[in-house]
Amino acid sequence: PGSTIVCVGSGPSLTDADCRLVERAVVYHDVRVLAINNAWTAITADVLYAADAKWWKWHGDVPDVQLPSYLFTMAPNAREHRPSVHVVRGTVSHGLESDPTGVATGGHGGYQAINLAVHLGAAHIILLGYDLQTGPAGQDHFHPPHPDNNHPTYVARRGVYATLLAPLQLAGVSIVNGSRATAITAIPRLPLALALGV
């Protein structure tokens, strides 16, 4: 409770240098890391959130000991592939769900992870790898394409972030976007080092 939680998405702007900076902040400051989908492969994380059962199927052969300590999803059938994953309910479409067994969906896992971070006690949330746009070479993620080669619907997801501002303020939680590149305009931007206070 009261910590800074860095929510790490898998946008193409995510860099090794930024991940190492966050990991140093974990050692010296009250910082925790919540990785979304494949971001757990880039950074040492406390929590992994992957909304879709298909993601858990794709990574079903990864031993639990190689994953972060706490695993969350919104898909009950993900337990077929990872019995240790905790399931939260998708309850409302926008804003924040106050019931700790649920999250506001926002149409994608990055949005849901912010609600999860609030449930986990975040006082400050820093977004990293939250691009919601393709990279300079047309890539969707910092990693190779997913097995289904699905391309995210970025435009539909960008505007939903504005619906988080008032609920987060009411909850006393600050949020900034420390991503190197982003199409999210609603969340204030701040260089990652400044956001981390390092």
PDB file of C-alpha atoms in Angstrom:
ATOM      1  CA  PRO A   1       0.000   0.000   0.000  1.00  0.00           C
ATOM      2  CA  GLY A   2       1.149   3.509  -0.865  1.00  0.00           C
ATOM      3  CA  SER A   3       3.805   2.345  -3.315  1.00  0.00           C
ATOM      4  CA  THR A   4       4.634   3.424  -6.828  1.00  0.00           C
ATOM      5  CA  ILE A   5       3.610   0.767  -9.334  1.00  0.00           C
ATOM      6  CA  VAL A   6       5.087   0.821 -12.818  1.00  0.00           C
ATOM      7  CA  CYS A   7       2.663  -0.764 -15.275  1.00  0.00           C
ATOM      8  CA  VAL A   8       4.794  -2.065 -18.135  1.00  0.00           C
ATOM      9  CA  GLY A   9       3.092  -2.636 -21.456  1.00  0.00           C
ATOM     10  CA  SER A  10       4.564  -4.219 -24.554  1.00  0.00           C
ATOM     11  CA  GLY A  11       4.603  -1.220 -26.864  1.00  0.00           C
ATOM     12  CA  PRO A  12       7.432  -0.861 -29.392  1.00  0.00           C
ATOM     13  CA  SER A  13       8.982   2.024 -27.435  1.00  0.00           C
ATOM     14  CA  LEU A  14       9.862  -0.225 -24.477  1.00  0.00           C
ATOM     15  CA  THR A  15      13.653  -0.343 -24.164  1.00  0.00           C
ATOM     16  CA  ASP A  16      16.124  -2.372 -22.176  1.00  0.00           C
ATOM     17  CA  ALA A  17      17.556   0.853 -20.736  1.00  0.00           C
ATOM     18  CA  ASP A  18      14.175   1.912 -19.358  1.00  0.00           C
ATOM     19  CA  CYS A  19      13.568  -1.532 -17.878  1.00  0.00           C
ATOM     20  CA  ARG A  20      16.957  -1.470 -16.117  1.00  0.00           C
ATOM     21  CA  LEU A  21      16.192   2.031 -14.771  1.00  0.00           C
ATOM     22  CA  VAL A  22      12.935   0.752 -13.276  1.00  0.00           C
ATOM     23  CA  GLU A  23      14.694  -2.260 -11.783  1.00  0.00           C
ATOM     24  CA  ARG A  24      17.228   0.049 -10.087  1.00  0.00           C
ATOM     25  CA  ALA A  25      14.344   2.101  -8.689  1.00  0.00           C
ATOM     26  CA  VAL A  26      12.849  -1.104  -7.258  1.00  0.00           C
ATOM     27  CA  VAL A  27      16.049  -1.635  -5.275  1.00  0.00           C
ATOM     28  CA  TYR A  28      16.357   1.915  -3.923  1.00  0.00           C
ATOM     29  CA  HIS A  29      12.785   3.231  -3.814  1.00  0.00           C
ATOM     30  CA  ASP A  30       9.315   1.933  -2.938  1.00  0.00           C
ATOM     31  CA  VAL A  31       8.603   0.803  -6.502  1.00  0.00           C
ATOM     32  CA  ARG A  32       6.791  -2.320  -7.696  1.00  0.00           C
ATOM     33  CA  VAL A  33       6.366  -3.635 -11.248  1.00  0.00           C
ATOM     34  CA  LEU A  34       3.203  -4.935 -12.923  1.00  0.00           C
ATOM     35  CA  ALA A  35       3.988  -6.422 -16.348  1.00  0.00           C
ATOM     36  CA  ILE A  36       1.333  -6.857 -19.016  1.00  0.00           C
ATOM     37  CA  ASN A  37       1.540  -9.817 -21.390  1.00  0.00           C
ATOM     38  CA  ASN A  38       5.049 -10.314 -22.805  1.00  0.00           C
ATOM     39  CA  ALA A  39       6.511  -7.401 -20.854  1.00  0.00           C
ATOM     40  CA  TRP A  40       7.471  -9.898 -18.136  1.00  0.00           C
ATOM     41  CA  THR A  41      10.233 -11.096 -20.488  1.00  0.00           C
ATOM     42  CA  ALA A  42      11.799  -7.627 -20.542  1.00  0.00           C
ATOM     43  CA  ILE A  43      11.695  -6.686 -16.858  1.00  0.00           C
ATOM     44  CA  THR A  44      11.717  -8.313 -13.438  1.00  0.00           C
ATOM     45  CA  ALA A  45       8.118  -7.963 -12.283  1.00  0.00           C
ATOM     46  CA  ASP A  46       6.166  -8.608  -9.099  1.00  0.00           C
ATOM     47  CA  VAL A  47       2.880  -9.121 -10.948  1.00  0.00           C
ATOM     48  CA  LEU A  48       1.918 -10.388 -14.401  1.00  0.00           C
ATOM     49  CA  TYR A  49      -1.439  -9.507 -15.951  1.00  0.00           C
ATOM     50  CA  ALA A  50      -2.635 -11.063 -19.190  1.00  0.00           C
ATOM     51  CA  ALA A  51      -6.323 -10.693 -19.925  1.00  0.00           C
ATOM     52  CA  ASP A  52      -6.795 -13.354 -22.589  1.00  0.00           C
ATOM     53  CA  ALA A  53      -6.852 -17.145 -22.228  1.00  0.00           C
ATOM     54  CA  LYS A  54      -5.043 -17.499 -25.560  1.00  0.00           C
ATOM     55  CA  TRP A  55      -2.017 -15.666 -24.143  1.00  0.00           C
ATOM     56  CA  TRP A  56      -1.824 -18.149 -21.278  1.00  0.00           C
ATOM     57  CA  LYS A  57      -2.128 -21.003 -23.774  1.00  0.00           C
ATOM     58  CA  TRP A  58       0.779 -19.642 -25.834  1.00  0.00           C
ATOM     59  CA  HIS A  59       2.944 -19.537 -22.682  1.00  0.00           C
ATOM     60  CA  GLY A  60       1.621 -22.663 -21.023  1.00  0.00           C
ATOM     61  CA  ASP A  61       4.997 -24.401 -21.184  1.00  0.00           C
ATOM     62  CA  VAL A  62       6.776 -21.713 -19.120  1.00  0.00           C
ATOM     63  CA  PRO A  63       7.371 -23.051 -15.582  1.00  0.00           C
ATOM     64  CA  ASP A  64       5.673 -21.089 -12.801  1.00  0.00           C
ATOM     65  CA  VAL A  65       9.050 -20.384 -11.191  1.00  0.00           C
ATOM     66  CA  GLN A  66      10.103 -18.353 -14.244  1.00  0.00           C
ATOM     67  CA  LEU A  67       7.049 -16.086 -14.047  1.00  0.00           C
ATOM     68  CA  PRO A  68       6.377 -13.246 -11.601  1.00  0.00           C
ATOM     69  CA  SER A  69       5.069 -14.273  -8.180  1.00  0.00           C
ATOM     70  CA  TYR A  70       1.522 -13.014  -8.724  1.00  0.00           C
ATOM     71  CA  LEU A  71      -0.451 -13.859 -11.852  1.00  0.00           C
ATOM     72  CA  PHE A  72      -3.790 -12.327 -12.874  1.00  0.00           C
ATOM     73  CA  THR A  73      -6.202 -12.657 -15.775  1.00  0.00           C
ATOM     74  CA  MET A  74      -9.775 -11.791 -16.673  1.00  0.00           C
ATOM     75  CA  ALA A  75     -10.392 -15.110 -18.454  1.00  0.00           C
ATOM     76  CA  PRO A  76     -11.565 -17.959 -16.199  1.00  0.00           C
ATOM     77  CA  ASN A  77     -10.545 -20.564 -18.809  1.00  0.00           C
ATOM     78  CA  ALA A  78      -6.938 -19.352 -18.548  1.00  0.00           C
ATOM     79  CA  ARG A  79      -6.709 -21.710 -15.584  1.00  0.00           C
ATOM     80  CA  GLU A  80      -6.760 -24.590 -18.055  1.00  0.00           C
ATOM     81  CA  HIS A  81      -3.268 -23.495 -19.063  1.00  0.00           C
ATOM     82  CA  ARG A  82      -2.048 -21.903 -15.800  1.00  0.00           C
ATOM     83  CA  PRO A  83      -3.873 -23.234 -12.701  1.00  0.00           C
ATOM     84  CA  SER A  84      -2.079 -20.746 -10.421  1.00  0.00           C
ATOM     85  CA  VAL A  85      -3.483 -17.633 -12.123  1.00  0.00           C
ATOM     86  CA  HIS A  86      -5.927 -15.452 -10.146  1.00  0.00           C
ATOM     87  CA  VAL A  87      -9.077 -14.467 -12.030  1.00  0.00           C
ATOM     88  CA  VAL A  88     -10.618 -11.002 -11.748  1.00  0.00           C
ATOM     89  CA  ARG A  89     -13.993 -10.146 -13.246  1.00  0.00           C
ATOM     90  CA  GLY A  90     -14.539  -7.589 -15.964  1.00  0.00           C
ATOM     91  CA  THR A  91     -17.322  -5.520 -14.442  1.00  0.00           C
ATOM     92  CA  VAL A  92     -17.652  -2.041 -15.921  1.00  0.00           C
ATOM     93  CA  SER A  93     -16.387  -0.684 -19.225  1.00  0.00           C
ATOM     94  CA  HIS A  94     -14.801   2.573 -18.045  1.00  0.00           C
ATOM     95  CA  GLY A  95     -13.367   4.253 -14.960  1.00  0.00           C
ATOM     96  CA  LEU A  96     -12.361   2.253 -11.914  1.00  0.00           C
ATOM     97  CA  GLU A  97     -14.011  -0.763 -10.352  1.00  0.00           C
ATOM     98  CA  SER A  98     -13.878  -0.426  -6.559  1.00  0.00           C
ATOM     99  CA  ASP A  99     -14.633  -4.104  -5.859  1.00  0.00           C
ATOM    100  CA  PRO A 100     -11.184  -5.776  -5.628  1.00  0.00           C
ATOM    101  CA  THR A 101     -12.496  -8.892  -7.369  1.00  0.00           C
ATOM    102  CA  GLY A 102     -13.132  -6.945 -10.575  1.00  0.00           C
ATOM    103  CA  VAL A 103     -11.628  -4.430 -12.988  1.00  0.00           C
ATOM    104  CA  ALA A 104     -12.919  -1.904 -15.474  1.00  0.00           C
ATOM    105  CA  THR A 105     -12.217  -3.396 -18.883  1.00  0.00           C
ATOM    106  CA  GLY A 106     -11.464  -0.414 -21.148  1.00  0.00           C
ATOM    107  CA  GLY A 107     -11.240  -2.803 -24.080  1.00  0.00           C
ATOM    108  CA  HIS A 108      -7.724  -4.067 -23.362  1.00  0.00           C
ATOM    109  CA  GLY A 109      -5.283  -5.386 -20.773  1.00  0.00           C
ATOM    110  CA  GLY A 110      -3.224  -2.222 -20.334  1.00  0.00           C
ATOM    111  CA  TYR A 111      -6.281  -0.351 -19.109  1.00  0.00           C
ATOM    112  CA  GLN A 112      -7.315  -3.234 -16.856  1.00  0.00           C
ATOM    113  CA  ALA A 113      -3.826  -3.387 -15.337  1.00  0.00           C
ATOM    114  CA  ILE A 114      -4.205   0.175 -14.049  1.00  0.00           C
ATOM    115  CA  ASN A 115      -7.315  -0.833 -12.106  1.00  0.00           C
ATOM    116  CA  LEU A 116      -5.438  -3.870 -10.781  1.00  0.00           C
ATOM    117  CA  ALA A 117      -2.584  -1.608  -9.659  1.00  0.00           C
ATOM    118  CA  VAL A 118      -5.091   0.456  -7.671  1.00  0.00           C
ATOM    119  CA  HIS A 119      -6.400  -2.716  -6.009  1.00  0.00           C
ATOM    120  CA  LEU A 120      -2.809  -3.651  -5.134  1.00  0.00           C
ATOM    121  CA  GLY A 121      -2.383  -0.376  -3.248  1.00  0.00           C
ATOM    122  CA  ALA A 122      -0.725   1.994  -5.694  1.00  0.00           C
ATOM    123  CA  ALA A 123      -0.505   5.623  -4.653  1.00  0.00           C
ATOM    124  CA  HIS A 124       1.394   6.488  -7.828  1.00  0.00           C
ATOM    125  CA  ILE A 125       1.187   4.750 -11.198  1.00  0.00           C
ATOM    126  CA  ILE A 126       3.758   5.126 -13.953  1.00  0.00           C
ATOM    127  CA  LEU A 127       2.972   3.782 -17.415  1.00  0.00           C
ATOM    128  CA  LEU A 128       5.815   2.410 -19.515  1.00  0.00           C
ATOM    129  CA  GLY A 129       5.540   0.829 -22.954  1.00  0.00           C
ATOM    130  CA  TYR A 130       2.011   2.234 -23.287  1.00  0.00           C
ATOM    131  CA  ASP A 131       2.350   3.382 -26.897  1.00  0.00           C
ATOM    132  CA  LEU A 132      -1.014   2.571 -28.505  1.00  0.00           C
ATOM    133  CA  GLN A 133       0.613   3.185 -31.861  1.00  0.00           C
ATOM    134  CA  THR A 134       2.916   1.322 -34.201  1.00  0.00           C
ATOM    135  CA  GLY A 135       6.653   1.828 -33.975  1.00  0.00           C
ATOM    136  CA  PRO A 136       8.861   3.456 -36.621  1.00  0.00           C
ATOM    137  CA  ALA A 137       9.274   0.143 -38.447  1.00  0.00           C
ATOM    138  CA  GLY A 138       5.536  -0.621 -38.281  1.00  0.00           C
ATOM    139  CA  GLN A 139       5.845  -3.021 -35.363  1.00  0.00           C
ATOM    140  CA  ASP A 140       3.027  -3.449 -32.819  1.00  0.00           C
ATOM    141  CA  HIS A 141       5.172  -4.566 -29.874  1.00  0.00           C
ATOM    142  CA  PHE A 142       8.744  -4.519 -28.582  1.00  0.00           C
ATOM    143  CA  HIS A 143       8.760  -8.296 -29.221  1.00  0.00           C
ATOM    144  CA  PRO A 144       7.960 -10.360 -32.326  1.00  0.00           C
ATOM    145  CA  PRO A 145       4.279 -10.746 -33.287  1.00  0.00           C
ATOM    146  CA  HIS A 146       2.023 -13.006 -31.236  1.00  0.00           C
ATOM    147  CA  PRO A 147       1.298 -16.441 -32.745  1.00  0.00           C
ATOM    148  CA  ASP A 148      -2.056 -15.277 -34.121  1.00  0.00           C
ATOM    149  CA  ASN A 149      -0.396 -12.207 -35.720  1.00  0.00           C
ATOM    150  CA  ASN A 150      -3.286 -10.079 -34.475  1.00  0.00           C
ATOM    151  CA  HIS A 151      -2.885  -6.328 -34.869  1.00  0.00           C
ATOM    152  CA  PRO A 152      -4.237  -4.188 -31.995  1.00  0.00           C
ATOM    153  CA  THR A 153      -6.998  -1.675 -32.689  1.00  0.00           C
ATOM    154  CA  TYR A 154      -5.094   1.303 -31.320  1.00  0.00           C
ATOM    155  CA  VAL A 155      -7.410   4.170 -32.250  1.00  0.00           C
ATOM    156  CA  ALA A 156     -10.398   2.694 -30.430  1.00  0.00           C
ATOM    157  CA  ARG A 157      -8.327   2.235 -27.266  1.00  0.00           C
ATOM    158  CA  ARG A 158      -6.659   5.635 -26.957  1.00  0.00           C
ATOM    159  CA  GLY A 159      -9.621   7.730 -25.916  1.00  0.00           C
ATOM    160  CA  VAL A 160     -10.713   5.458 -23.088  1.00  0.00           C
ATOM    161  CA  TYR A 161      -7.809   6.614 -20.891  1.00  0.00           C
ATOM    162  CA  ALA A 162      -9.530   9.946 -20.270  1.00  0.00           C
ATOM    163  CA  THR A 163     -12.196   8.053 -18.297  1.00  0.00           C
ATOM    164  CA  LEU A 164      -9.574   7.122 -15.679  1.00  0.00           C
ATOM    165  CA  LEU A 165      -8.563  10.629 -14.652  1.00  0.00           C
ATOM    166  CA  ALA A 166     -11.459  11.621 -12.386  1.00  0.00           C
ATOM    167  CA  PRO A 167     -11.787   8.208 -10.657  1.00  0.00           C
ATOM    168  CA  LEU A 168      -8.036   8.052 -10.016  1.00  0.00           C
ATOM    169  CA  GLN A 169      -8.079  11.560  -8.568  1.00  0.00           C
ATOM    170  CA  LEU A 170     -10.984  10.612  -6.285  1.00  0.00           C
ATOM    171  CA  ALA A 171      -9.033   7.551  -5.164  1.00  0.00           C
ATOM    172  CA  GLY A 172      -5.988   9.716  -4.422  1.00  0.00           C
ATOM    173  CA  VAL A 173      -3.846   7.947  -7.030  1.00  0.00           C
ATOM    174  CA  SER A 174      -1.570   9.899  -9.370  1.00  0.00           C
ATOM    175  CA  ILE A 175      -0.702   8.648 -12.858  1.00  0.00           C
ATOM    176  CA  VAL A 176       1.872   9.662 -15.468  1.00  0.00           C
ATOM    177  CA  ASN A 177       3.007   8.141 -18.733  1.00  0.00           C
ATOM    178  CA  GLY A 178       6.771   7.610 -18.837  1.00  0.00           C
ATOM    179  CA  SER A 179       6.731   5.879 -22.232  1.00  0.00           C
ATOM    180  CA  ARG A 180       9.267   7.160 -24.762  1.00  0.00           C
ATOM    181  CA  ALA A 181       6.570   7.323 -27.454  1.00  0.00           C
ATOM    182  CA  THR A 182       2.812   7.290 -26.988  1.00  0.00           C
ATOM    183  CA  ALA A 183      -0.465   8.215 -28.660  1.00  0.00           C
ATOM    184  CA  ILE A 184      -2.257   8.455 -25.299  1.00  0.00           C
ATOM    185  CA  THR A 185      -2.966  12.152 -24.841  1.00  0.00           C
ATOM    186  CA  ALA A 186      -5.138  12.067 -21.703  1.00  0.00           C
ATOM    187  CA  ILE A 187      -2.439  10.896 -19.270  1.00  0.00           C
ATOM    188  CA  PRO A 188       0.229  13.490 -18.385  1.00  0.00           C
ATOM    189  CA  ARG A 189       3.683  12.629 -19.698  1.00  0.00           C
ATOM    190  CA  LEU A 190       6.880  12.751 -17.693  1.00  0.00           C
ATOM    191  CA  PRO A 191      10.371  11.449 -18.487  1.00  0.00           C
ATOM    192  CA  LEU A 192      10.790   8.102 -16.791  1.00  0.00           C
ATOM    193  CA  ALA A 193      13.712   9.143 -14.553  1.00  0.00           C
ATOM    194  CA  LEU A 194      11.733  12.100 -13.233  1.00  0.00           C
ATOM    195  CA  ALA A 195       8.640   9.963 -12.706  1.00  0.00           C
ATOM    196  CA  LEU A 196      10.707   7.474 -10.704  1.00  0.00           C
ATOM    197  CA  GLY A 197      12.515  10.190  -8.776  1.00  0.00           C
ATOM    198  CA  VAL A 198      15.966   8.879  -9.735  1.00  0.00           C
TER     199      VAL A 198
END
